[in-house]
Amino acid sequence: MEITADQLSTAFGDTLYMVALSLIFSGLIGLPLGVLLVITRKGHIMDNKWIFNVLNPIINIVRSVPFIILLVAIIPFTRWIVGTGIGSNAAIVPLVFYAAPYIARLVENSLLEVDKGIIEAAQAMGATTWQIICRFLIPEGLSSLILTFTTATIGLVGATAMAGAVGAGGVGDLALAYGYQRFDTMTMVVTVAVLVIIVQLLQSTGNFVSRKIRRR
């Protein structure tokens, strides 16, 4: 039994839904964590070894857990949050757990590229910590941050495909249910092609926006 256009469009919509919501929530968590990792490290504007030495290993530990294991391990918590352990809504919870520390680390790397002279100049002008973060640190690292979130989004697309293993829906679920389990080669080819197109569009858009910001 071959997949229909309606099934493919529904799966595509489910993938976009999961990626969009999980990116928003993980971004809201990961961005502040990444900023905190930068500003609390030794020699930065909020040098605090206690915060840094606690936060840094926690992020490393969560990042080290493979997504497929995380997906299953937090099913009780997922059920507590959304009332079910399967489906697109349920997949968003482990996706956020997976992506938030990943984004935090990418944000950290992006902001560490900002010239320290800019931060020192802001401090010399009497800028507060909040002003340095919002008016100097993030704006100066914005081009790199765009690429950071592009990379994170692509990672989420791949993770949603794995989430299909627990009936999360989306293109990955379609590939498993029809392509792999029913040995339908054409379905596998079509679903992989859709995922490749999504990734290419995301990467091209991210590169374009990043270049535009860099040229300003």
PDB file of C-alpha atoms in Angstrom:
ATOM      1  CA  MET A   1       0.000   0.000   0.000  1.00  0.00           C
ATOM      2  CA  GLU A   2       1.560   3.246  -1.130  1.00  0.00           C
ATOM      3  CA  ILE A   3       1.189   6.470   0.803  1.00  0.00           C
ATOM      4  CA  THR A   4      -1.186   9.133  -0.496  1.00  0.00           C
ATOM      5  CA  ALA A   5      -0.597  12.847  -0.974  1.00  0.00           C
ATOM      6  CA  ASP A   6      -2.910  13.534   1.989  1.00  0.00           C
ATOM      7  CA  GLN A   7      -0.877  11.272   4.268  1.00  0.00           C
ATOM      8  CA  LEU A   8       2.352  12.931   3.171  1.00  0.00           C
ATOM      9  CA  SER A   9       0.972  16.450   3.664  1.00  0.00           C
ATOM     10  CA  THR A  10      -0.379  15.518   7.111  1.00  0.00           C
ATOM     11  CA  ALA A  11       2.986  14.024   8.088  1.00  0.00           C
ATOM     12  CA  PHE A  12       4.766  17.123   6.779  1.00  0.00           C
ATOM     13  CA  GLY A  13       2.465  19.334   8.858  1.00  0.00           C
ATOM     14  CA  ASP A  14       3.087  17.231  11.963  1.00  0.00           C
ATOM     15  CA  THR A  15       6.855  17.538  11.480  1.00  0.00           C
ATOM     16  CA  LEU A  16       6.655  21.315  11.122  1.00  0.00           C
ATOM     17  CA  TYR A  17       4.389  21.515  14.175  1.00  0.00           C
ATOM     18  CA  MET A  18       6.775  19.520  16.361  1.00  0.00           C
ATOM     19  CA  VAL A  19       9.865  21.354  15.118  1.00  0.00           C
ATOM     20  CA  ALA A  20       8.320  24.813  15.492  1.00  0.00           C
ATOM     21  CA  LEU A  21       6.960  24.365  19.015  1.00  0.00           C
ATOM     22  CA  SER A  22       9.978  22.502  20.345  1.00  0.00           C
ATOM     23  CA  LEU A  23      12.291  25.136  18.830  1.00  0.00           C
ATOM     24  CA  ILE A  24      10.362  27.948  20.525  1.00  0.00           C
ATOM     25  CA  PHE A  25      10.386  26.288  23.958  1.00  0.00           C
ATOM     26  CA  SER A  26      13.957  25.021  23.753  1.00  0.00           C
ATOM     27  CA  GLY A  27      15.087  28.433  22.491  1.00  0.00           C
ATOM     28  CA  LEU A  28      13.429  30.156  25.444  1.00  0.00           C
ATOM     29  CA  ILE A  29      15.399  27.841  27.729  1.00  0.00           C
ATOM     30  CA  GLY A  30      18.619  27.404  25.764  1.00  0.00           C
ATOM     31  CA  LEU A  31      19.304  31.048  24.912  1.00  0.00           C
ATOM     32  CA  PRO A  32      19.338  32.300  28.535  1.00  0.00           C
ATOM     33  CA  LEU A  33      21.363  29.253  29.591  1.00  0.00           C
ATOM     34  CA  GLY A  34      23.904  29.936  26.849  1.00  0.00           C
ATOM     35  CA  VAL A  35      24.181  33.587  27.848  1.00  0.00           C
ATOM     36  CA  LEU A  36      24.587  32.549  31.493  1.00  0.00           C
ATOM     37  CA  LEU A  37      27.394  30.150  30.550  1.00  0.00           C
ATOM     38  CA  VAL A  38      29.225  33.012  28.859  1.00  0.00           C
ATOM     39  CA  ILE A  39      28.804  35.813  31.372  1.00  0.00           C
ATOM     40  CA  THR A  40      29.525  33.672  34.472  1.00  0.00           C
ATOM     41  CA  ARG A  41      32.746  32.140  33.140  1.00  0.00           C
ATOM     42  CA  LYS A  42      36.062  33.333  34.566  1.00  0.00           C
ATOM     43  CA  GLY A  43      36.958  36.877  33.552  1.00  0.00           C
ATOM     44  CA  HIS A  44      33.577  37.786  32.070  1.00  0.00           C
ATOM     45  CA  ILE A  45      31.068  40.404  33.195  1.00  0.00           C
ATOM     46  CA  MET A  46      29.391  38.236  35.883  1.00  0.00           C
ATOM     47  CA  ASP A  47      32.276  35.992  36.861  1.00  0.00           C
ATOM     48  CA  ASN A  48      30.682  33.358  39.112  1.00  0.00           C
ATOM     49  CA  LYS A  49      32.432  30.014  39.341  1.00  0.00           C
ATOM     50  CA  TRP A  50      29.616  28.433  41.385  1.00  0.00           C
ATOM     51  CA  ILE A  51      26.930  29.047  38.786  1.00  0.00           C
ATOM     52  CA  PHE A  52      29.235  28.103  35.915  1.00  0.00           C
ATOM     53  CA  ASN A  53      30.588  24.958  37.591  1.00  0.00           C
ATOM     54  CA  VAL A  54      27.067  23.720  38.330  1.00  0.00           C
ATOM     55  CA  LEU A  55      25.452  24.652  35.020  1.00  0.00           C
ATOM     56  CA  ASN A  56      28.259  23.470  32.753  1.00  0.00           C
ATOM     57  CA  PRO A  57      28.283  19.772  33.796  1.00  0.00           C
ATOM     58  CA  ILE A  58      24.477  19.579  33.943  1.00  0.00           C
ATOM     59  CA  ILE A  59      24.275  20.687  30.305  1.00  0.00           C
ATOM     60  CA  ASN A  60      27.007  18.225  29.353  1.00  0.00           C
ATOM     61  CA  ILE A  61      25.190  15.358  31.093  1.00  0.00           C
ATOM     62  CA  VAL A  62      21.832  16.040  29.416  1.00  0.00           C
ATOM     63  CA  ARG A  63      23.512  16.480  26.032  1.00  0.00           C
ATOM     64  CA  SER A  64      25.297  13.139  26.381  1.00  0.00           C
ATOM     65  CA  VAL A  65      22.021  11.158  26.574  1.00  0.00           C
ATOM     66  CA  PRO A  66      21.025   9.824  23.108  1.00  0.00           C
ATOM     67  CA  PHE A  67      17.653  11.196  22.034  1.00  0.00           C
ATOM     68  CA  ILE A  68      16.020   7.800  21.542  1.00  0.00           C
ATOM     69  CA  ILE A  69      16.887   6.894  25.168  1.00  0.00           C
ATOM     70  CA  LEU A  70      15.729  10.294  26.446  1.00  0.00           C
ATOM     71  CA  LEU A  71      12.502   9.852  24.500  1.00  0.00           C
ATOM     72  CA  VAL A  72      11.648   6.675  26.408  1.00  0.00           C
ATOM     73  CA  ALA A  73      13.191   7.607  29.772  1.00  0.00           C
ATOM     74  CA  ILE A  74      11.004  10.653  30.383  1.00  0.00           C
ATOM     75  CA  ILE A  75       7.695   9.139  29.238  1.00  0.00           C
ATOM     76  CA  PRO A  76       6.248   9.393  32.808  1.00  0.00           C
ATOM     77  CA  PHE A  77       7.148  13.090  32.908  1.00  0.00           C
ATOM     78  CA  THR A  78       5.758  13.560  29.392  1.00  0.00           C
ATOM     79  CA  ARG A  79       2.472  11.975  30.471  1.00  0.00           C
ATOM     80  CA  TRP A  80       2.362  14.305  33.476  1.00  0.00           C
ATOM     81  CA  ILE A  81       2.870  17.358  31.247  1.00  0.00           C
ATOM     82  CA  VAL A  82       0.632  16.590  28.250  1.00  0.00           C
ATOM     83  CA  GLY A  83      -1.455  13.660  29.476  1.00  0.00           C
ATOM     84  CA  THR A  84      -0.101  11.089  27.011  1.00  0.00           C
ATOM     85  CA  GLY A  85       3.148   9.402  26.070  1.00  0.00           C
ATOM     86  CA  ILE A  86       2.481   9.132  22.337  1.00  0.00           C
ATOM     87  CA  GLY A  87       1.635  11.532  19.535  1.00  0.00           C
ATOM     88  CA  SER A  88       2.999  14.846  18.296  1.00  0.00           C
ATOM     89  CA  ASN A  89       2.282  16.770  21.486  1.00  0.00           C
ATOM     90  CA  ALA A  90       4.028  14.142  23.592  1.00  0.00           C
ATOM     91  CA  ALA A  91       7.096  14.271  21.339  1.00  0.00           C
ATOM     92  CA  ILE A  92       7.570  17.986  22.004  1.00  0.00           C
ATOM     93  CA  VAL A  93       8.558  17.387  25.650  1.00  0.00           C
ATOM     94  CA  PRO A  94      11.604  15.165  24.969  1.00  0.00           C
ATOM     95  CA  LEU A  95      12.465  17.309  21.954  1.00  0.00           C
ATOM     96  CA  VAL A  96      12.754  20.327  24.259  1.00  0.00           C
ATOM     97  CA  PHE A  97      14.874  18.336  26.723  1.00  0.00           C
ATOM     98  CA  TYR A  98      17.080  17.296  23.813  1.00  0.00           C
ATOM     99  CA  ALA A  99      17.412  20.669  22.095  1.00  0.00           C
ATOM    100  CA  ALA A 100      17.618  23.137  25.012  1.00  0.00           C
ATOM    101  CA  PRO A 101      21.103  22.124  26.262  1.00  0.00           C
ATOM    102  CA  TYR A 102      22.257  21.751  22.657  1.00  0.00           C
ATOM    103  CA  ILE A 103      21.143  25.314  21.905  1.00  0.00           C
ATOM    104  CA  ALA A 104      22.734  26.532  25.147  1.00  0.00           C
ATOM    105  CA  ARG A 105      26.102  25.150  24.097  1.00  0.00           C
ATOM    106  CA  LEU A 106      25.806  26.547  20.571  1.00  0.00           C
ATOM    107  CA  VAL A 107      24.800  29.960  21.922  1.00  0.00           C
ATOM    108  CA  GLU A 108      27.787  29.880  24.254  1.00  0.00           C
ATOM    109  CA  ASN A 109      30.139  29.179  21.342  1.00  0.00           C
ATOM    110  CA  SER A 110      28.580  31.962  19.258  1.00  0.00           C
ATOM    111  CA  LEU A 111      28.795  34.607  21.987  1.00  0.00           C
ATOM    112  CA  LEU A 112      32.359  33.691  22.895  1.00  0.00           C
ATOM    113  CA  GLU A 113      33.302  34.855  19.385  1.00  0.00           C
ATOM    114  CA  VAL A 114      32.278  38.428  20.245  1.00  0.00           C
ATOM    115  CA  ASP A 115      35.322  40.693  20.558  1.00  0.00           C
ATOM    116  CA  LYS A 116      36.129  41.264  24.233  1.00  0.00           C
ATOM    117  CA  GLY A 117      37.072  44.831  23.364  1.00  0.00           C
ATOM    118  CA  ILE A 118      33.405  45.576  22.670  1.00  0.00           C
ATOM    119  CA  ILE A 119      32.430  44.307  26.116  1.00  0.00           C
ATOM    120  CA  GLU A 120      35.220  46.292  27.756  1.00  0.00           C
ATOM    121  CA  ALA A 121      34.136  49.444  25.898  1.00  0.00           C
ATOM    122  CA  ALA A 122      30.548  48.938  27.082  1.00  0.00           C
ATOM    123  CA  GLN A 123      31.742  48.559  30.670  1.00  0.00           C
ATOM    124  CA  ALA A 124      33.860  51.701  30.327  1.00  0.00           C
ATOM    125  CA  MET A 125      30.733  53.609  29.244  1.00  0.00           C
ATOM    126  CA  GLY A 126      28.978  52.487  32.428  1.00  0.00           C
ATOM    127  CA  ALA A 127      26.577  50.017  30.828  1.00  0.00           C
ATOM    128  CA  THR A 128      24.806  47.647  33.204  1.00  0.00           C
ATOM    129  CA  THR A 129      25.054  43.873  32.850  1.00  0.00           C
ATOM    130  CA  TRP A 130      21.603  43.740  31.249  1.00  0.00           C
ATOM    131  CA  GLN A 131      22.512  46.518  28.802  1.00  0.00           C
ATOM    132  CA  ILE A 132      25.765  44.783  27.858  1.00  0.00           C
ATOM    133  CA  ILE A 133      23.889  41.551  27.126  1.00  0.00           C
ATOM    134  CA  CYS A 134      20.995  43.100  25.186  1.00  0.00           C
ATOM    135  CA  ARG A 135      22.759  45.965  23.385  1.00  0.00           C
ATOM    136  CA  PHE A 136      26.255  44.657  22.811  1.00  0.00           C
ATOM    137  CA  LEU A 137      26.757  40.921  23.352  1.00  0.00           C
ATOM    138  CA  ILE A 138      23.698  39.518  21.552  1.00  0.00           C
ATOM    139  CA  PRO A 139      23.606  42.104  18.703  1.00  0.00           C
ATOM    140  CA  GLU A 140      27.298  41.533  17.972  1.00  0.00           C
ATOM    141  CA  GLY A 141      26.830  37.774  17.946  1.00  0.00           C
ATOM    142  CA  LEU A 142      23.509  37.834  16.075  1.00  0.00           C
ATOM    143  CA  SER A 143      24.863  36.600  12.751  1.00  0.00           C
ATOM    144  CA  SER A 144      26.431  33.576  14.429  1.00  0.00           C
ATOM    145  CA  LEU A 145      23.321  33.046  16.558  1.00  0.00           C
ATOM    146  CA  ILE A 146      21.203  32.773  13.398  1.00  0.00           C
ATOM    147  CA  LEU A 147      23.422  29.914  12.230  1.00  0.00           C
ATOM    148  CA  THR A 148      23.211  28.425  15.724  1.00  0.00           C
ATOM    149  CA  PHE A 149      19.431  28.262  15.607  1.00  0.00           C
ATOM    150  CA  THR A 150      19.564  26.995  12.035  1.00  0.00           C
ATOM    151  CA  THR A 151      21.752  24.104  13.183  1.00  0.00           C
ATOM    152  CA  ALA A 152      19.439  23.445  16.139  1.00  0.00           C
ATOM    153  CA  THR A 153      16.369  23.428  13.886  1.00  0.00           C
ATOM    154  CA  ILE A 154      17.969  20.912  11.540  1.00  0.00           C
ATOM    155  CA  GLY A 155      18.856  18.767  14.546  1.00  0.00           C
ATOM    156  CA  LEU A 156      15.214  18.876  15.624  1.00  0.00           C
ATOM    157  CA  VAL A 157      14.075  17.739  12.171  1.00  0.00           C
ATOM    158  CA  GLY A 158      16.289  14.680  12.549  1.00  0.00           C
ATOM    159  CA  ALA A 159      15.043  14.102  16.092  1.00  0.00           C
ATOM    160  CA  THR A 160      11.384  14.207  14.991  1.00  0.00           C
ATOM    161  CA  ALA A 161      12.194  11.423  12.553  1.00  0.00           C
ATOM    162  CA  MET A 162      13.446   9.302  15.480  1.00  0.00           C
ATOM    163  CA  ALA A 163      10.388  10.280  17.510  1.00  0.00           C
ATOM    164  CA  GLY A 164       8.353   8.390  14.925  1.00  0.00           C
ATOM    165  CA  ALA A 165       9.508   5.232  16.712  1.00  0.00           C
ATOM    166  CA  VAL A 166       6.972   5.967  19.478  1.00  0.00           C
ATOM    167  CA  GLY A 167       4.156   7.066  17.203  1.00  0.00           C
ATOM    168  CA  ALA A 168       4.900  10.781  17.329  1.00  0.00           C
ATOM    169  CA  GLY A 169       3.666  11.312  13.779  1.00  0.00           C
ATOM    170  CA  GLY A 170       5.471  13.304  11.147  1.00  0.00           C
ATOM    171  CA  VAL A 171       7.537  12.299   8.152  1.00  0.00           C
ATOM    172  CA  GLY A 172       9.750  10.013  10.250  1.00  0.00           C
ATOM    173  CA  ASP A 173       6.748   8.060  11.520  1.00  0.00           C
ATOM    174  CA  LEU A 174       5.515   7.687   7.951  1.00  0.00           C
ATOM    175  CA  ALA A 175       8.906   6.349   6.880  1.00  0.00           C
ATOM    176  CA  LEU A 176       8.905   3.780   9.702  1.00  0.00           C
ATOM    177  CA  ALA A 177       5.262   2.702   9.451  1.00  0.00           C
ATOM    178  CA  TYR A 178       5.085   2.404   5.678  1.00  0.00           C
ATOM    179  CA  GLY A 179       8.638   2.405   4.341  1.00  0.00           C
ATOM    180  CA  TYR A 180      10.527   0.271   6.866  1.00  0.00           C
ATOM    181  CA  GLN A 181       7.896  -2.011   8.409  1.00  0.00           C
ATOM    182  CA  ARG A 182       6.141  -2.712   5.101  1.00  0.00           C
ATOM    183  CA  PHE A 183       9.336  -2.783   3.029  1.00  0.00           C
ATOM    184  CA  ASP A 184       8.003  -0.023   0.764  1.00  0.00           C
ATOM    185  CA  THR A 185      11.109   1.339  -0.941  1.00  0.00           C
ATOM    186  CA  MET A 186       9.266   4.142  -2.752  1.00  0.00           C
ATOM    187  CA  THR A 187       7.845   5.466   0.521  1.00  0.00           C
ATOM    188  CA  MET A 188      11.317   5.480   2.045  1.00  0.00           C
ATOM    189  CA  VAL A 189      12.691   7.380  -0.945  1.00  0.00           C
ATOM    190  CA  VAL A 190       9.876   9.943  -0.869  1.00  0.00           C
ATOM    191  CA  THR A 191      10.070  10.569   2.884  1.00  0.00           C
ATOM    192  CA  VAL A 192      13.857  10.864   2.835  1.00  0.00           C
ATOM    193  CA  ALA A 193      13.585  13.282  -0.099  1.00  0.00           C
ATOM    194  CA  VAL A 194      11.095  15.418   1.882  1.00  0.00           C
ATOM    195  CA  LEU A 195      13.443  15.515   4.885  1.00  0.00           C
ATOM    196  CA  VAL A 196      16.386  16.444   2.657  1.00  0.00           C
ATOM    197  CA  ILE A 197      14.389  19.277   1.071  1.00  0.00           C
ATOM    198  CA  ILE A 198      13.358  20.601   4.504  1.00  0.00           C
ATOM    199  CA  VAL A 199      16.969  20.582   5.715  1.00  0.00           C
ATOM    200  CA  GLN A 200      18.264  22.248   2.553  1.00  0.00           C
ATOM    201  CA  LEU A 201      15.647  25.005   2.778  1.00  0.00           C
ATOM    202  CA  LEU A 202      16.414  25.613   6.445  1.00  0.00           C
ATOM    203  CA  GLN A 203      20.172  25.756   5.884  1.00  0.00           C
ATOM    204  CA  SER A 204      19.899  28.021   2.848  1.00  0.00           C
ATOM    205  CA  THR A 205      17.540  30.394   4.662  1.00  0.00           C
ATOM    206  CA  GLY A 206      19.782  30.489   7.726  1.00  0.00           C
ATOM    207  CA  ASN A 207      22.885  31.185   5.629  1.00  0.00           C
ATOM    208  CA  PHE A 208      21.087  33.954   3.720  1.00  0.00           C
ATOM    209  CA  VAL A 209      19.810  35.723   6.845  1.00  0.00           C
ATOM    210  CA  SER A 210      23.190  35.385   8.563  1.00  0.00           C
ATOM    211  CA  ARG A 211      24.999  36.960   5.587  1.00  0.00           C
ATOM    212  CA  LYS A 212      22.520  39.823   5.464  1.00  0.00           C
ATOM    213  CA  ILE A 213      23.043  40.613   9.143  1.00  0.00           C
ATOM    214  CA  ARG A 214      26.835  40.342   8.848  1.00  0.00           C
ATOM    215  CA  ARG A 215      26.907  42.902   6.024  1.00  0.00           C
ATOM    216  CA  ARG A 216      25.059  45.548   8.028  1.00  0.00           C
TER     217      ARG A 216
END
